[in-house]
Amino acid sequence: MKKIEWVDGLSVGIDLIDDQHKQWIEHYNHAVEAIQAKHEVAQIARSLDFLSDYTETHFATEEQVMTESHYPELEEHKAKHDALRKTLAAMTGEFIEDGATDLLAESVETFLGNWLIKHIKEVDMRFAAFTRAG
Ligand SMILES: [Fe+2]
Ligand SMILES: [Fe+2]
């Protein structure tokens, strides 16, 4: 499992959103650390909970910004958020049942870490460019 490092190439040009992405990465890295170190179940659960809560805060912020700027692709973007909301809930459920397995580590890395980077670069960049232009 790899931690994510913030790089300037991830900036979408809106400070509020960039700051939230940085926070998200921090929460993600904490979860990675806890899973890798095979910390106590309660501690891993807590780090996944923080990540879920923060994901919700962040998605809600983006959806509000997109609504306010009348972004035409809001529904598509929201559908992508909804898919991750489901993935994250499923992952947390699996963890509670099975503990910190290698499979959990792999899905956290693939479905959260890789997802986030791709989502920022491809999906968030688009709405940010639209919002900045408006
Ligand atoms: Fe985002
Ligand atoms: Fe997004």
mmCIF file with all atom_site columns, N, CA and C and ligand atoms in Angstrom, residues 17 20-21 58-59 62 77 81 115-116 119-120 124 127, ligand 1:
data_model
loop_
_atom_site.group_PDB
_atom_site.id
_atom_site.type_symbol
_atom_site.label_atom_id
_atom_site.label_alt_id
_atom_site.label_comp_id
_atom_site.label_asym_id
_atom_site.label_entity_id
_atom_site.label_seq_id
_atom_site.pdbx_PDB_ins_code
_atom_site.Cartn_x
_atom_site.Cartn_y
_atom_site.Cartn_z
_atom_site.occupancy
_atom_site.B_iso_or_equiv
_atom_site.pdbx_formal_charge
_atom_site.auth_seq_id
_atom_site.auth_comp_id
_atom_site.auth_asym_id
_atom_site.auth_atom_id
_atom_site.pdbx_PDB_model_num
ATOM   1  N  N  . ILE A 1 17  ? -11.272 23.735 -2.593  1.00 0.00 ? 17  ILE A N  1
ATOM   2  C  CA . ILE A 1 17  ? -11.278 22.331 -3.040  1.00 0.00 ? 17  ILE A CA 1
ATOM   3  C  C  . ILE A 1 17  ? -9.893  21.708 -2.875  1.00 0.00 ? 17  ILE A C  1
ATOM   4  N  N  . GLN A 1 20  ? -9.371  20.822 0.699   1.00 0.00 ? 20  GLN A N  1
ATOM   5  C  CA . GLN A 1 20  ? -10.120 19.624 1.087   1.00 0.00 ? 20  GLN A CA 1
ATOM   6  C  C  . GLN A 1 20  ? -9.465  18.363 0.535   1.00 0.00 ? 20  GLN A C  1
ATOM   7  N  N  . HIS A 1 21  ? -8.961  18.442 -0.689  1.00 0.00 ? 21  HIS A N  1
ATOM   8  C  CA . HIS A 1 21  ? -8.274  17.261 -1.238  1.00 0.00 ? 21  HIS A CA 1
ATOM   9  C  C  . HIS A 1 21  ? -7.042  16.925 -0.392  1.00 0.00 ? 21  HIS A C  1
ATOM   10 N  N  . HIS A 1 58  ? -16.590 16.522 1.861   1.00 0.00 ? 58  HIS A N  1
ATOM   11 C  CA . HIS A 1 58  ? -15.986 17.001 0.625   1.00 0.00 ? 58  HIS A CA 1
ATOM   12 C  C  . HIS A 1 58  ? -16.941 16.905 -0.568  1.00 0.00 ? 58  HIS A C  1
ATOM   13 N  N  . PHE A 1 59  ? -17.591 15.770 -0.705  1.00 0.00 ? 59  PHE A N  1
ATOM   14 C  CA . PHE A 1 59  ? -18.512 15.601 -1.833  1.00 0.00 ? 59  PHE A CA 1
ATOM   15 C  C  . PHE A 1 59  ? -19.653 16.616 -1.739  1.00 0.00 ? 59  PHE A C  1
ATOM   16 N  N  . GLU A 1 62  ? -18.371 19.978 -2.952  1.00 0.00 ? 62  GLU A N  1
ATOM   17 C  CA . GLU A 1 62  ? -18.260 20.048 -4.418  1.00 0.00 ? 62  GLU A CA 1
ATOM   18 C  C  . GLU A 1 62  ? -19.639 20.128 -5.075  1.00 0.00 ? 62  GLU A C  1
ATOM   19 N  N  . HIS A 1 77  ? -21.314 13.939 -12.426 1.00 0.00 ? 77  HIS A N  1
ATOM   20 C  CA . HIS A 1 77  ? -20.291 14.036 -11.385 1.00 0.00 ? 77  HIS A CA 1
ATOM   21 C  C  . HIS A 1 77  ? -20.826 13.446 -10.072 1.00 0.00 ? 77  HIS A C  1
ATOM   22 N  N  . HIS A 1 81  ? -19.636 10.359 -7.449  1.00 0.00 ? 81  HIS A N  1
ATOM   23 C  CA . HIS A 1 81  ? -19.519 10.457 -5.990  1.00 0.00 ? 81  HIS A CA 1
ATOM   24 C  C  . HIS A 1 81  ? -20.360 9.363  -5.323  1.00 0.00 ? 81  HIS A C  1
ATOM   25 N  N  . TRP A 1 115 ? -8.601  5.724  -7.144  1.00 0.00 ? 115 TRP A N  1
ATOM   26 C  CA . TRP A 1 115 ? -9.844  6.388  -7.574  1.00 0.00 ? 115 TRP A CA 1
ATOM   27 C  C  . TRP A 1 115 ? -9.730  7.896  -7.380  1.00 0.00 ? 115 TRP A C  1
ATOM   28 N  N  . LEU A 1 116 ? -9.258  8.288  -6.200  1.00 0.00 ? 116 LEU A N  1
ATOM   29 C  CA . LEU A 1 116 ? -9.210  9.710  -5.882  1.00 0.00 ? 116 LEU A CA 1
ATOM   30 C  C  . LEU A 1 116 ? -8.326  10.483 -6.866  1.00 0.00 ? 116 LEU A C  1
ATOM   31 N  N  . HIS A 1 119 ? -9.999  10.684 -10.138 1.00 0.00 ? 119 HIS A N  1
ATOM   32 C  CA . HIS A 1 119 ? -11.181 11.548 -10.046 1.00 0.00 ? 119 HIS A CA 1
ATOM   33 C  C  . HIS A 1 119 ? -10.773 13.028 -10.004 1.00 0.00 ? 119 HIS A C  1
ATOM   34 N  N  . ILE A 1 120 ? -9.756  13.336 -9.246  1.00 0.00 ? 120 ILE A N  1
ATOM   35 C  CA . ILE A 1 120 ? -9.296  14.728 -9.181  1.00 0.00 ? 120 ILE A CA 1
ATOM   36 C  C  . ILE A 1 120 ? -8.835  15.187 -10.561 1.00 0.00 ? 120 ILE A C  1
ATOM   37 N  N  . ASP A 1 124 ? -12.801 16.285 -11.256 1.00 0.00 ? 124 ASP A N  1
ATOM   38 C  CA . ASP A 1 124 ? -12.799 17.541 -10.496 1.00 0.00 ? 124 ASP A CA 1
ATOM   39 C  C  . ASP A 1 124 ? -12.194 18.689 -11.299 1.00 0.00 ? 124 ASP A C  1
ATOM   40 N  N  . PHE A 1 127 ? -14.946 20.353 -13.518 1.00 0.00 ? 127 PHE A N  1
ATOM   41 C  CA . PHE A 1 127 ? -15.924 21.276 -12.916 1.00 0.00 ? 127 PHE A CA 1
ATOM   42 C  C  . PHE A 1 127 ? -15.215 22.528 -12.411 1.00 0.00 ? 127 PHE A C  1
HETATM 43 FE FE . FE  B 2 .   ? -12.904 16.197 -5.115  1.00 0.00 ? 1   FE  B FE 1
#
